[in-house]
Amino acid sequence: MLWGPRPTAPGITRFPLWAPDCDAVALEIEGQPALAMTRAPDGWFVAEAPIGPGARYRFRIAPDLAIPDPASRRQAVDVHGFSVVTAPAEFAWQHRDWRGRPWHEAVLYEVHVGAMGGFAGVEQALPRLRDLGVTAIELMPVAAFPGQRNWGYDGVLPFAPHPGYGTPEALKRLVDVAHGLGLMIILDVVYNHFGPDGAYLHTCAKRFFDPARQTGWGEAIAFSEPAVAAYFEENARYWLDEFRFDGLRFDAVHAIEPEAWLRSLPAKLRATCPGRHIHLILENEHNAARLLRPDAASDGFDAQWNDDGHNALHAMLTGENESYYAPFAEHASTKVARALAEGFVFQGPPAARGEPSAHLPPTAFVLFLQNHDQIGNRAFGERLTQLAPPGALAAATALLLLTPQIPLLFMGEEWGATSPFLFFTDHNAELAPLVREGRRREFARFAAFSDPKIRDRIPDPNAEASFIASIPNPAEADGPPHREILALHRHLLAIRHREIMPRLQGTRALGAEATGPASVLARWSLGDGALLTIAMNCGAQVVPCRAAGTLLFETSPGATAALAGGHLPGFCTVALLEQAP
């Protein structure tokens, strides 16, 4: 590995830094004289020092500027201060024989580590989530960011777990405990940009960025540079190997170019961890089906977040038709049907984006009703419990948890949490007002926020109260209606584990159709030849719809008989399973 400190002998550590813009670099070790680093080929500087784990260090790249290690494994205090040498081999893994679980067994549960009480707080929640029927915990980004509160997408030190969440050892313990409970752990990583405060690579390596290509976060990252490509490839290997994560979710890869780097990544990462199930998931606005694996024997990414499926379901459930919901609002149920049958709604011309995806297995798509983006990017962070009728939400939940696509729940969704999930940060005094006012300007194009007085009510991301309000309260689950919502999730996931998971490999969609403005009928041939049929009606009115078979689940008694008679009641989902002959 090119980046980051590593031992070369007992008590000796080697420190590299890629700083092609610097004439000289010094290694500063706390409590010791500065050590001049040796220039190496291709813009690298290196030094060896007689220090080991626990030593604090930084790089002096100019008389008036010392920076943390861009590949720091641990920060002493914050992203601006000293980096700390770690001892990766010293953690005593209790479940080193864990090899993971196959992808078709995934039931994802997305969490914000800070809102769950840090690494230790997530660890405490693991038995509860295992008992719910979750099989994979997906952590929002944990890379060090400025301040104490952040979604994680403002990370600036991708190798260093955020100090406020706990130590690297605490994160390893979380992974280890999860494995002991039979749970996978997936980590969300951000390779498309750095946050606006605390990223120092531009001060010593301008070639890390491509000024000719701009993204929504500024200059694009220059993956064509070998040192840059190595930085992110090594980061992915680091999380999978040293921390033994079971997979990674790659944020907004549509901002990564050249695509060749991305396409080559899955094979390299799986080769790093032979004998283990390694799952790689994309977020990609381009709907590039070519990046996804058509089967487990091929290269490529396991799955993509199915934003198209979410957006169509959300528009159907809520009637919202502004911003990115606008293309999904008209004939929303037809778009839901296409998402169930083919994966992506938008699959290229005449759409501006996408590629045909019907050849991919349903497990190539991660489906969800809510996630951090879809809740938190709302002005007031409302969950669907505040936006959709309870009966409609229950019907959609049944579809989500029984569909052959891979389901994802967002923390608190399983009991219908009432807490919002707001956008929150902890930026410095210069950035904080810019972020607050910029966010309020974003909502000016929405009819509901055309009045500046209403926009001024949008919570300040930098206020600690915005973070506190976003912490879900599991005690809610003990009272109505949350107790009933939780029971529904448990029941549906038990059915998924018993009847659907064992048959998912080899599943193919047989088609889906809209049966009303808020209703769909979809069918799949499961891997053992059994036929799965799901009829969902998120509207209040009875709709014409006909299907017959052996009952797997119905939202309300008598719904299956009504469906056999040619009608589907309002706010209802029926699932039927016909065994193979």
Coordinates of C-alpha atoms in Angstrom, one line a residue:
M1 CA 0.0 0.0 0.0
L2 CA 1.3 3.4 -0.9
W3 CA -0.6 5.6 1.6
G4 CA -0.5 5.7 5.3
P5 CA 2.0 4.8 8.0
R6 CA 3.1 1.2 8.4
P7 CA 5.7 -0.6 10.5
T8 CA 8.9 -1.8 8.8
A9 CA 10.5 -3.3 11.9
P10 CA 9.7 -3.5 15.6
G11 CA 9.5 0.0 16.8
I12 CA 10.1 1.5 13.4
T13 CA 7.3 3.2 11.3
R14 CA 7.5 4.4 7.7
F15 CA 5.6 7.5 6.8
P16 CA 4.8 8.4 3.1
L17 CA 3.1 11.5 1.7
W18 CA 2.3 12.3 -1.9
A19 CA 3.1 16.0 -2.2
P20 CA 4.1 16.7 -5.8
D21 CA 3.6 20.5 -5.2
C22 CA 6.1 20.7 -2.3
D23 CA 9.8 21.3 -2.5
A24 CA 10.4 19.9 1.0
V25 CA 8.4 18.1 3.7
A26 CA 9.2 17.5 7.3
L27 CA 7.7 14.8 9.6
E28 CA 6.8 16.4 13.0
I29 CA 6.4 13.9 15.8
E30 CA 4.9 15.3 19.0
G31 CA 7.7 15.9 21.6
Q32 CA 10.5 15.3 19.1
P33 CA 12.6 17.4 16.7
A34 CA 11.2 17.6 13.1
L35 CA 12.6 15.0 10.7
A36 CA 13.3 16.0 7.0
M37 CA 11.6 13.6 4.7
T38 CA 13.3 12.1 1.6
R39 CA 12.1 12.9 -1.8
A40 CA 11.1 9.8 -3.7
P41 CA 9.9 9.3 -7.4
D42 CA 6.5 10.5 -8.7
G43 CA 6.0 13.3 -6.1
W44 CA 6.4 11.1 -2.9
F45 CA 8.2 12.0 0.3
V46 CA 9.1 9.3 2.8
A47 CA 10.6 9.1 6.3
E48 CA 11.2 6.4 8.9
A49 CA 11.1 7.1 12.6
P50 CA 11.7 5.0 15.7
I51 CA 8.2 5.3 17.0
G52 CA 5.2 3.0 17.3
P53 CA 1.5 2.9 18.1
G54 CA 0.2 5.9 20.0
A55 CA 2.7 8.4 18.6
R56 CA 1.2 11.6 17.3
Y57 CA 2.5 13.1 14.1
R58 CA 1.8 15.5 11.2
F59 CA 3.5 16.8 8.1
R60 CA 5.1 20.3 7.8
I61 CA 4.6 21.2 4.2
A62 CA 5.3 25.0 4.6
P63 CA 6.7 27.2 7.3
D64 CA 3.2 28.3 8.2
L65 CA 1.3 25.0 7.5
A66 CA 1.4 21.6 9.1
I67 CA -1.2 19.1 8.0
P68 CA -2.6 15.8 9.3
D69 CA -1.8 12.7 7.3
P70 CA -4.3 12.5 4.4
A71 CA -4.3 8.7 5.1
S72 CA -4.4 9.1 8.9
R73 CA -5.7 6.0 10.6
R74 CA -6.7 7.9 13.7
Q75 CA -6.9 11.5 14.7
A76 CA -5.9 12.7 18.2
V77 CA -8.6 15.3 18.5
D78 CA -10.0 16.6 15.2
V79 CA -9.4 16.7 11.5
H80 CA -7.0 19.7 11.8
G81 CA -4.7 18.3 14.4
F82 CA -2.2 15.5 14.9
S83 CA -2.6 12.0 13.4
V84 CA -2.0 9.0 15.6
V85 CA 0.0 5.8 14.7
T86 CA -2.2 2.7 15.2
A87 CA -1.5 -1.0 15.8
P88 CA -3.8 -2.8 13.3
A89 CA -2.6 -6.3 14.1
E90 CA -3.2 -6.1 17.9
F91 CA -7.0 -6.3 17.9
A92 CA -8.1 -9.8 19.1
W93 CA -10.8 -10.9 16.8
Q94 CA -13.3 -13.3 18.3
H95 CA -15.0 -14.3 15.1
R96 CA -12.1 -14.4 12.6
D97 CA -13.7 -17.5 10.9
W98 CA -16.7 -15.4 9.8
R99 CA -17.1 -15.6 6.0
G100 CA -20.2 -13.5 5.7
R101 CA -23.6 -14.3 4.2
P102 CA -24.6 -14.5 0.5
W103 CA -26.1 -11.4 -0.9
H104 CA -29.6 -12.8 -1.4
E105 CA -29.9 -13.1 2.4
A106 CA -29.5 -9.3 2.9
V107 CA -32.1 -7.3 4.8
L108 CA -30.3 -3.9 5.2
Y109 CA -30.8 -1.5 8.1
E110 CA -29.3 1.9 7.6
V111 CA -28.1 3.8 10.7
H112 CA -26.4 7.1 11.5
V113 CA -23.7 6.1 14.0
G114 CA -23.9 9.4 15.9
A115 CA -27.6 9.3 16.3
M116 CA -27.3 5.7 17.6
G117 CA -24.8 6.7 20.3
G118 CA -21.5 6.0 18.6
F119 CA -20.0 2.6 17.8
A120 CA -20.9 1.4 21.3
G121 CA -24.5 2.5 20.9
V122 CA -24.9 0.6 17.6
E123 CA -23.3 -2.4 19.2
Q124 CA -25.9 -2.4 21.9
A125 CA -28.7 -2.3 19.3
L126 CA -27.5 -5.4 17.4
P127 CA -29.4 -8.1 19.3
R128 CA -32.6 -6.1 18.8
L129 CA -32.0 -5.8 15.1
R130 CA -31.1 -9.4 14.7
D131 CA -34.3 -10.4 16.4
L132 CA -36.3 -8.1 14.1
G133 CA -35.0 -10.0 11.1
V134 CA -32.3 -7.7 9.9
T135 CA -29.2 -9.4 8.5
A136 CA -27.0 -6.5 7.5
I137 CA -26.3 -3.2 9.2
E138 CA -25.4 -0.3 6.9
L139 CA -23.4 2.4 8.6
M140 CA -23.6 5.9 7.1
P141 CA -20.0 7.3 6.6
V142 CA -17.8 7.2 9.6
A143 CA -14.7 8.9 8.1
A144 CA -13.5 11.9 10.2
F145 CA -15.3 15.1 9.5
P146 CA -15.0 18.6 11.0
G147 CA -16.9 19.2 14.3
Q148 CA -18.9 16.7 16.3
R149 CA -22.1 16.4 14.3
N150 CA -22.4 15.6 10.6
W151 CA -24.2 13.1 8.2
G152 CA -20.7 11.9 7.3
Y153 CA -20.6 13.1 3.7
D154 CA -18.4 16.0 4.7
G155 CA -15.6 13.6 5.6
V156 CA -12.0 14.7 4.9
L157 CA -9.9 11.8 6.2
P158 CA -11.3 8.7 4.7
F159 CA -9.1 6.2 6.6
A160 CA -9.8 7.7 10.1
P161 CA -13.0 6.8 12.0
H162 CA -14.5 9.9 13.4
P163 CA -13.1 10.4 17.0
G164 CA -16.5 11.4 18.4
Y165 CA -17.9 7.9 17.5
G166 CA -15.2 6.0 19.3
T167 CA -11.8 4.5 18.6
P168 CA -10.8 2.3 15.7
E169 CA -10.8 -0.6 18.2
A170 CA -14.4 0.2 19.1
L171 CA -15.4 0.1 15.5
K172 CA -13.6 -3.3 15.1
R173 CA -15.4 -4.6 18.2
L174 CA -18.8 -3.5 16.6
V175 CA -18.0 -5.5 13.5
D176 CA -16.8 -8.5 15.5
V177 CA -19.9 -8.5 17.7
A178 CA -22.1 -8.2 14.7
H179 CA -20.5 -11.2 13.1
G180 CA -21.0 -13.2 16.3
L181 CA -24.7 -12.5 16.0
G182 CA -24.8 -13.6 12.3
L183 CA -25.0 -10.0 11.1
M184 CA -23.2 -8.4 8.2
I185 CA -21.8 -4.9 8.4
I186 CA -21.8 -2.6 5.3
L187 CA -20.0 0.7 5.3
D188 CA -21.0 3.8 3.3
V189 CA -17.9 5.3 1.7
V190 CA -17.6 8.7 -0.2
Y191 CA -15.1 8.7 -3.0
N192 CA -16.6 11.5 -5.1
H193 CA -15.6 14.6 -3.0
F194 CA -14.1 15.8 0.3
G195 CA -15.9 18.1 2.8
P196 CA -15.4 21.9 2.8
D197 CA -13.4 22.1 6.0
G198 CA -10.3 20.1 6.9
A199 CA -9.3 18.7 3.5
Y200 CA -5.6 19.5 2.9
L201 CA -4.7 17.5 -0.1
H202 CA -5.1 20.6 -2.4
T203 CA -2.3 22.3 -0.4
C204 CA 0.3 19.7 -1.4
A205 CA -1.1 17.8 -4.4
K206 CA -3.2 19.9 -6.7
R207 CA -3.1 17.0 -9.2
F208 CA -5.4 15.1 -6.8
F209 CA -8.2 17.2 -8.5
D210 CA -9.2 17.8 -12.1
P211 CA -10.0 21.6 -12.6
A212 CA -11.4 20.8 -16.1
R213 CA -14.3 18.8 -14.6
Q214 CA -16.7 20.2 -12.0
T215 CA -19.2 18.4 -9.8
G216 CA -21.8 19.6 -7.4
W217 CA -19.0 19.7 -4.8
G218 CA -16.4 21.6 -6.8
E219 CA -13.4 20.2 -8.8
A220 CA -13.7 16.5 -9.6
I221 CA -11.3 14.0 -8.1
A222 CA -8.6 13.0 -10.7
F223 CA -8.9 9.2 -10.7
S224 CA -6.6 9.1 -13.8
E225 CA -3.7 9.9 -11.5
P226 CA -2.1 6.6 -10.2
A227 CA -1.6 8.0 -6.7
V228 CA -5.2 9.1 -6.5
A229 CA -6.6 5.8 -7.8
A230 CA -4.4 4.0 -5.3
Y231 CA -5.6 6.2 -2.4
F232 CA -9.2 5.2 -2.8
E233 CA -8.6 1.6 -3.8
E234 CA -6.4 1.2 -0.7
N235 CA -9.1 2.8 1.4
A236 CA -11.7 0.3 0.2
R237 CA -9.3 -2.6 0.9
Y238 CA -8.5 -1.2 4.3
W239 CA -12.1 -1.3 5.5
L240 CA -12.7 -4.8 4.1
D241 CA -9.4 -6.3 5.3
E242 CA -8.3 -4.5 8.5
F243 CA -11.9 -3.9 9.8
R244 CA -13.4 -6.9 8.2
F245 CA -16.5 -5.1 6.9
D246 CA -18.7 -7.3 4.7
G247 CA -19.1 -4.8 2.0
L248 CA -19.2 -1.2 1.0
R249 CA -21.8 1.2 -0.4
F250 CA -20.3 3.7 -2.8
D251 CA -21.9 7.1 -2.6
A252 CA -22.8 9.0 -5.9
V253 CA -20.5 7.2 -8.2
H254 CA -21.9 9.1 -11.2
A255 CA -19.4 11.8 -10.2
I256 CA -16.4 9.4 -10.6
E257 CA -14.5 9.4 -13.8
P258 CA -12.9 7.6 -15.6
E259 CA -15.4 4.8 -15.2
A260 CA -12.6 2.3 -15.9
W261 CA -11.4 2.8 -12.3
L262 CA -14.8 1.9 -11.0
R263 CA -15.3 -1.0 -13.3
S264 CA -12.0 -2.6 -12.2
L265 CA -12.6 -2.2 -8.5
P266 CA -14.9 -5.2 -7.7
A267 CA -12.5 -7.9 -8.9
K268 CA -9.6 -6.3 -7.0
L269 CA -11.5 -6.0 -3.8
R270 CA -12.8 -9.5 -3.9
A271 CA -9.3 -10.8 -4.5
T272 CA -8.2 -9.0 -1.4
C273 CA -10.6 -11.1 0.7
P274 CA -10.6 -14.6 -0.8
G275 CA -13.2 -17.0 0.7
R276 CA -15.4 -14.2 2.1
H277 CA -18.7 -12.8 0.8
I278 CA -17.9 -9.2 -0.1
H279 CA -20.8 -7.1 -1.2
L280 CA -20.4 -3.9 -3.2
I281 CA -23.4 -1.5 -3.6
L282 CA -23.7 1.6 -5.8
E283 CA -25.6 4.8 -5.6
N284 CA -25.6 6.0 -9.3
E285 CA -27.9 8.5 -10.9
H286 CA -26.9 7.3 -14.3
N287 CA -28.6 3.9 -13.8
A288 CA -25.6 2.2 -15.5
A289 CA -26.8 -1.4 -15.6
R290 CA -23.4 -2.4 -17.2
L291 CA -21.8 -2.0 -13.7
L292 CA -24.0 -4.6 -12.0
R293 CA -23.5 -8.3 -11.8
P294 CA -25.9 -10.4 -13.9
D295 CA -25.0 -13.4 -11.7
A296 CA -22.7 -14.2 -8.8
A297 CA -20.0 -15.7 -11.0
S298 CA -19.4 -12.4 -12.9
D299 CA -17.5 -9.3 -12.0
G300 CA -19.3 -6.1 -11.1
F301 CA -21.2 -4.6 -8.3
D302 CA -23.8 -6.6 -6.4
A303 CA -26.5 -4.0 -6.5
Q304 CA -27.6 -0.4 -6.8
W305 CA -29.9 1.6 -4.6
N306 CA -33.1 1.7 -6.6
D307 CA -33.9 5.4 -6.3
D308 CA -36.3 5.1 -9.2
G309 CA -38.4 2.5 -7.3
H310 CA -38.4 4.7 -4.2
N311 CA -39.3 7.9 -6.1
A312 CA -42.3 6.2 -7.8
L313 CA -43.5 4.6 -4.6
H314 CA -43.1 7.9 -2.7
A315 CA -45.1 9.9 -5.4
M316 CA -47.8 7.3 -5.3
L317 CA -48.0 7.3 -1.5
T318 CA -47.9 11.0 -0.9
G319 CA -49.1 12.7 -4.2
E320 CA -45.9 14.9 -4.2
N321 CA -44.9 16.0 -7.6
E322 CA -42.2 18.7 -7.2
S323 CA -38.4 18.5 -7.7
Y324 CA -37.1 15.0 -8.5
Y325 CA -40.6 13.5 -7.8
A326 CA -42.0 15.3 -10.9
P327 CA -40.9 12.7 -13.5
F328 CA -42.5 10.0 -11.3
A329 CA -45.8 11.6 -10.3
E330 CA -47.7 11.1 -13.5
H331 CA -48.9 7.4 -13.8
A332 CA -46.9 6.6 -10.7
S333 CA -48.3 3.1 -10.3
T334 CA -47.1 2.3 -13.9
K335 CA -43.6 3.4 -12.9
V336 CA -43.8 1.3 -9.7
A337 CA -44.7 -1.7 -11.8
R338 CA -41.7 -1.1 -14.1
A339 CA -39.4 -0.8 -11.1
L340 CA -40.7 -4.2 -9.8
A341 CA -40.5 -5.9 -13.1
E342 CA -37.3 -4.4 -14.6
G343 CA -35.4 -2.6 -11.8
F344 CA -34.8 0.9 -13.2
V345 CA -37.7 3.1 -14.3
F346 CA -35.5 5.2 -16.6
Q347 CA -33.5 3.0 -18.9
G348 CA -32.1 5.3 -21.6
P349 CA -33.7 7.0 -24.6
P350 CA -36.0 8.7 -24.7
A351 CA -35.1 9.3 -21.0
A352 CA -32.0 11.4 -20.4
R353 CA -30.4 8.6 -18.3
G354 CA -30.2 4.9 -17.8
E355 CA -29.7 1.6 -19.5
P356 CA -31.9 -1.5 -19.9
S357 CA -31.9 -3.5 -16.7
A358 CA -34.6 -6.2 -17.2
H359 CA -31.9 -8.8 -17.6
L360 CA -30.5 -8.3 -14.1
P361 CA -31.8 -10.3 -11.2
P362 CA -34.1 -8.6 -8.7
T363 CA -31.4 -8.8 -6.1
A364 CA -29.4 -6.3 -8.2
F365 CA -31.6 -3.6 -6.8
V366 CA -31.9 -2.3 -3.2
L367 CA -35.5 -1.1 -2.6
F368 CA -36.6 1.2 0.2
L369 CA -39.4 3.5 1.3
Q370 CA -37.1 5.7 3.3
N371 CA -33.4 6.4 3.8
H372 CA -31.2 9.2 5.1
D373 CA -31.4 11.1 1.8
Q374 CA -35.1 10.8 1.2
I375 CA -36.0 11.9 4.7
G376 CA -33.2 14.3 5.5
N377 CA -33.3 16.2 2.3
R378 CA -36.8 17.4 3.1
A379 CA -36.9 20.8 4.8
F380 CA -38.3 19.5 8.0
G381 CA -37.0 15.9 7.8
E382 CA -40.5 14.3 7.9
R383 CA -40.8 10.6 7.8
L384 CA -43.5 8.8 5.8
T385 CA -45.5 8.4 9.0
Q386 CA -46.3 12.1 8.6
L387 CA -46.8 12.1 4.9
A388 CA -48.8 8.9 4.0
P389 CA -52.0 7.3 5.3
P390 CA -51.2 4.5 7.8
G391 CA -53.0 1.9 5.7
A392 CA -51.1 2.9 2.6
L393 CA -47.8 2.8 4.4
A394 CA -48.6 -0.7 5.8
A395 CA -49.4 -1.9 2.3
A396 CA -46.2 -0.5 0.8
T397 CA -44.2 -2.0 3.7
A398 CA -45.5 -5.4 2.9
L399 CA -44.4 -5.0 -0.7
L400 CA -41.0 -3.8 0.4
L401 CA -40.3 -6.7 2.7
L402 CA -41.6 -9.4 0.5
T403 CA -40.3 -8.4 -2.9
P404 CA -37.4 -10.3 -4.3
Q405 CA -35.4 -7.0 -4.5
I406 CA -33.2 -6.4 -1.5
P407 CA -35.1 -4.4 1.2
L408 CA -33.6 -1.5 3.2
L409 CA -35.0 0.0 6.3
F410 CA -33.9 3.3 7.9
M411 CA -33.3 3.4 11.6
G412 CA -36.6 3.8 13.4
E413 CA -38.7 2.9 10.4
E414 CA -39.6 -0.5 11.9
W415 CA -41.7 1.0 14.6
G416 CA -42.9 4.1 12.7
A417 CA -40.6 6.6 14.5
T418 CA -42.0 10.1 14.9
S419 CA -38.6 11.8 15.1
P420 CA -37.6 13.7 12.0
F421 CA -34.2 13.1 10.4
L422 CA -32.8 16.6 9.8
F423 CA -29.8 17.7 7.9
F424 CA -27.2 18.5 10.6
T425 CA -23.6 19.8 10.7
D426 CA -21.1 21.3 13.1
H427 CA -19.2 23.7 10.9
N428 CA -17.0 26.6 11.9
A429 CA -18.3 30.2 12.4
E430 CA -17.5 31.0 8.7
L431 CA -19.1 28.0 7.1
A432 CA -22.2 27.6 9.4
P433 CA -24.2 30.6 8.1
L434 CA -23.3 29.8 4.5
V435 CA -24.7 26.3 4.9
R436 CA -27.8 27.5 6.7
E437 CA -28.7 30.1 4.1
G438 CA -27.7 27.9 1.2
R439 CA -30.0 25.2 2.4
R440 CA -32.9 27.6 2.7
R441 CA -32.3 29.0 -0.8
E442 CA -32.5 25.4 -2.1
F443 CA -36.1 25.2 -1.0
A444 CA -37.1 28.6 -2.5
R445 CA -38.2 26.8 -5.7
F446 CA -40.8 24.8 -3.9
A447 CA -44.3 26.3 -3.7
A448 CA -44.6 25.6 0.0
F449 CA -41.5 27.6 0.7
S450 CA -42.0 30.6 -1.6
D451 CA -42.5 32.8 1.4
P452 CA -39.2 33.8 3.0
K453 CA -40.8 33.8 6.4
I454 CA -41.6 30.1 6.0
R455 CA -38.1 29.4 4.7
D456 CA -36.7 31.0 7.9
R457 CA -38.4 28.2 9.9
I458 CA -36.3 25.6 8.2
P459 CA -34.1 24.2 11.0
D460 CA -30.5 25.5 11.2
P461 CA -28.3 22.5 10.3
N462 CA -25.5 23.8 12.6
A463 CA -27.8 24.0 15.7
E464 CA -27.2 21.2 18.1
A465 CA -31.0 20.9 18.4
S466 CA -31.2 19.7 14.8
F467 CA -29.1 16.7 15.7
I468 CA -30.9 16.0 19.0
A469 CA -34.3 16.1 17.3
S470 CA -33.0 13.5 14.8
I471 CA -32.3 10.8 17.4
P472 CA -35.0 8.1 17.2
N473 CA -36.5 6.9 20.5
P474 CA -36.9 3.1 20.6
A475 CA -39.1 3.4 23.7
E476 CA -41.9 4.6 21.3
A477 CA -42.2 1.0 20.1
D478 CA -43.8 0.0 23.4
G479 CA -47.0 2.0 22.7
P480 CA -49.7 2.2 20.0
P481 CA -49.6 2.5 17.1
H482 CA -45.9 1.8 17.1
R483 CA -46.2 -1.6 18.7
E484 CA -48.5 -2.8 15.9
I485 CA -46.1 -1.3 13.2
L486 CA -43.2 -3.2 14.8
A487 CA -45.2 -6.4 14.9
L488 CA -45.9 -6.1 11.2
H489 CA -42.3 -5.7 10.3
R490 CA -41.3 -8.7 12.4
H491 CA -44.0 -10.8 10.9
L492 CA -43.1 -9.8 7.3
L493 CA -39.4 -10.4 7.9
A494 CA -40.1 -13.8 9.4
I495 CA -42.0 -14.7 6.2
R496 CA -39.2 -13.4 4.1
H497 CA -36.6 -15.5 6.0
R498 CA -38.8 -18.6 5.8
E499 CA -40.4 -18.6 2.4
I500 CA -38.5 -16.1 0.1
M501 CA -34.8 -16.0 1.1
P502 CA -34.2 -19.7 0.5
R503 CA -35.6 -19.4 -3.0
L504 CA -34.1 -16.1 -4.2
Q505 CA -31.1 -17.3 -6.1
G506 CA -32.2 -17.7 -9.7
T507 CA -35.3 -15.6 -9.3
R508 CA -36.6 -13.7 -12.4
A509 CA -39.4 -11.3 -12.8
L510 CA -42.4 -12.4 -14.9
G511 CA -43.8 -8.9 -15.2
A512 CA -45.9 -6.3 -13.4
E513 CA -48.8 -4.0 -14.2
A514 CA -50.6 -1.1 -12.8
T515 CA -54.1 -2.1 -11.7
G516 CA -55.2 1.4 -10.6
P517 CA -53.7 4.8 -9.8
A518 CA -52.1 3.5 -6.6
S519 CA -52.1 -0.3 -7.1
V520 CA -49.9 -2.9 -8.9
L521 CA -49.8 -6.6 -9.5
A522 CA -46.4 -8.2 -9.9
R523 CA -45.1 -11.8 -10.4
W524 CA -41.8 -13.6 -10.1
S525 CA -40.5 -17.1 -10.8
L526 CA -38.4 -17.9 -7.8
G527 CA -35.2 -20.0 -8.0
D528 CA -36.9 -23.3 -7.2
G529 CA -39.7 -22.6 -9.7
A530 CA -42.3 -21.4 -7.2
L531 CA -44.5 -18.5 -8.3
L532 CA -44.6 -15.4 -6.1
T533 CA -47.5 -13.0 -6.7
I534 CA -47.9 -9.6 -4.9
A535 CA -50.9 -7.4 -5.3
M536 CA -50.6 -4.0 -3.6
N537 CA -53.2 -1.2 -3.3
C538 CA -52.0 1.9 -1.5
G539 CA -55.3 3.8 -2.4
A540 CA -58.5 3.9 -0.3
Q541 CA -60.7 2.6 -3.2
V542 CA -61.3 -1.0 -4.3
V543 CA -59.6 -1.7 -7.6
P544 CA -60.2 -4.4 -10.2
C545 CA -57.4 -7.0 -9.8
R546 CA -57.5 -10.8 -10.1
A547 CA -55.1 -13.4 -8.8
A548 CA -55.4 -16.7 -7.0
G549 CA -53.1 -19.0 -5.1
T550 CA -51.9 -20.1 -1.7
L551 CA -51.9 -17.3 0.9
L552 CA -48.5 -16.1 2.1
F553 CA -49.6 -12.8 3.6
E554 CA -52.6 -10.5 3.5
T555 CA -52.9 -7.1 5.2
S556 CA -56.5 -7.6 6.2
P557 CA -58.6 -10.8 6.5
G558 CA -60.6 -11.6 3.4
A559 CA -58.4 -9.8 1.0
T560 CA -57.2 -13.0 -0.7
A561 CA -60.8 -14.1 -1.4
A562 CA -61.6 -10.7 -2.8
L563 CA -58.6 -10.8 -5.0
A564 CA -59.6 -14.3 -6.3
G565 CA -63.0 -12.7 -7.1
G566 CA -61.4 -9.9 -9.1
H567 CA -61.1 -7.1 -6.7
L568 CA -58.4 -5.8 -4.3
P569 CA -59.6 -3.8 -1.3
G570 CA -58.1 -0.4 -0.4
F571 CA -55.0 -0.1 1.7
C572 CA -54.2 -3.7 1.2
T573 CA -51.3 -6.0 0.1
V574 CA -51.7 -9.7 -0.7
A575 CA -48.8 -12.1 -1.3
L576 CA -49.4 -15.6 -2.8
L577 CA -46.9 -18.4 -3.2
E578 CA -47.5 -21.3 -5.5
Q579 CA -45.1 -24.2 -5.1
A580 CA -43.3 -25.6 -8.2
P581 CA -45.1 -28.6 -9.6

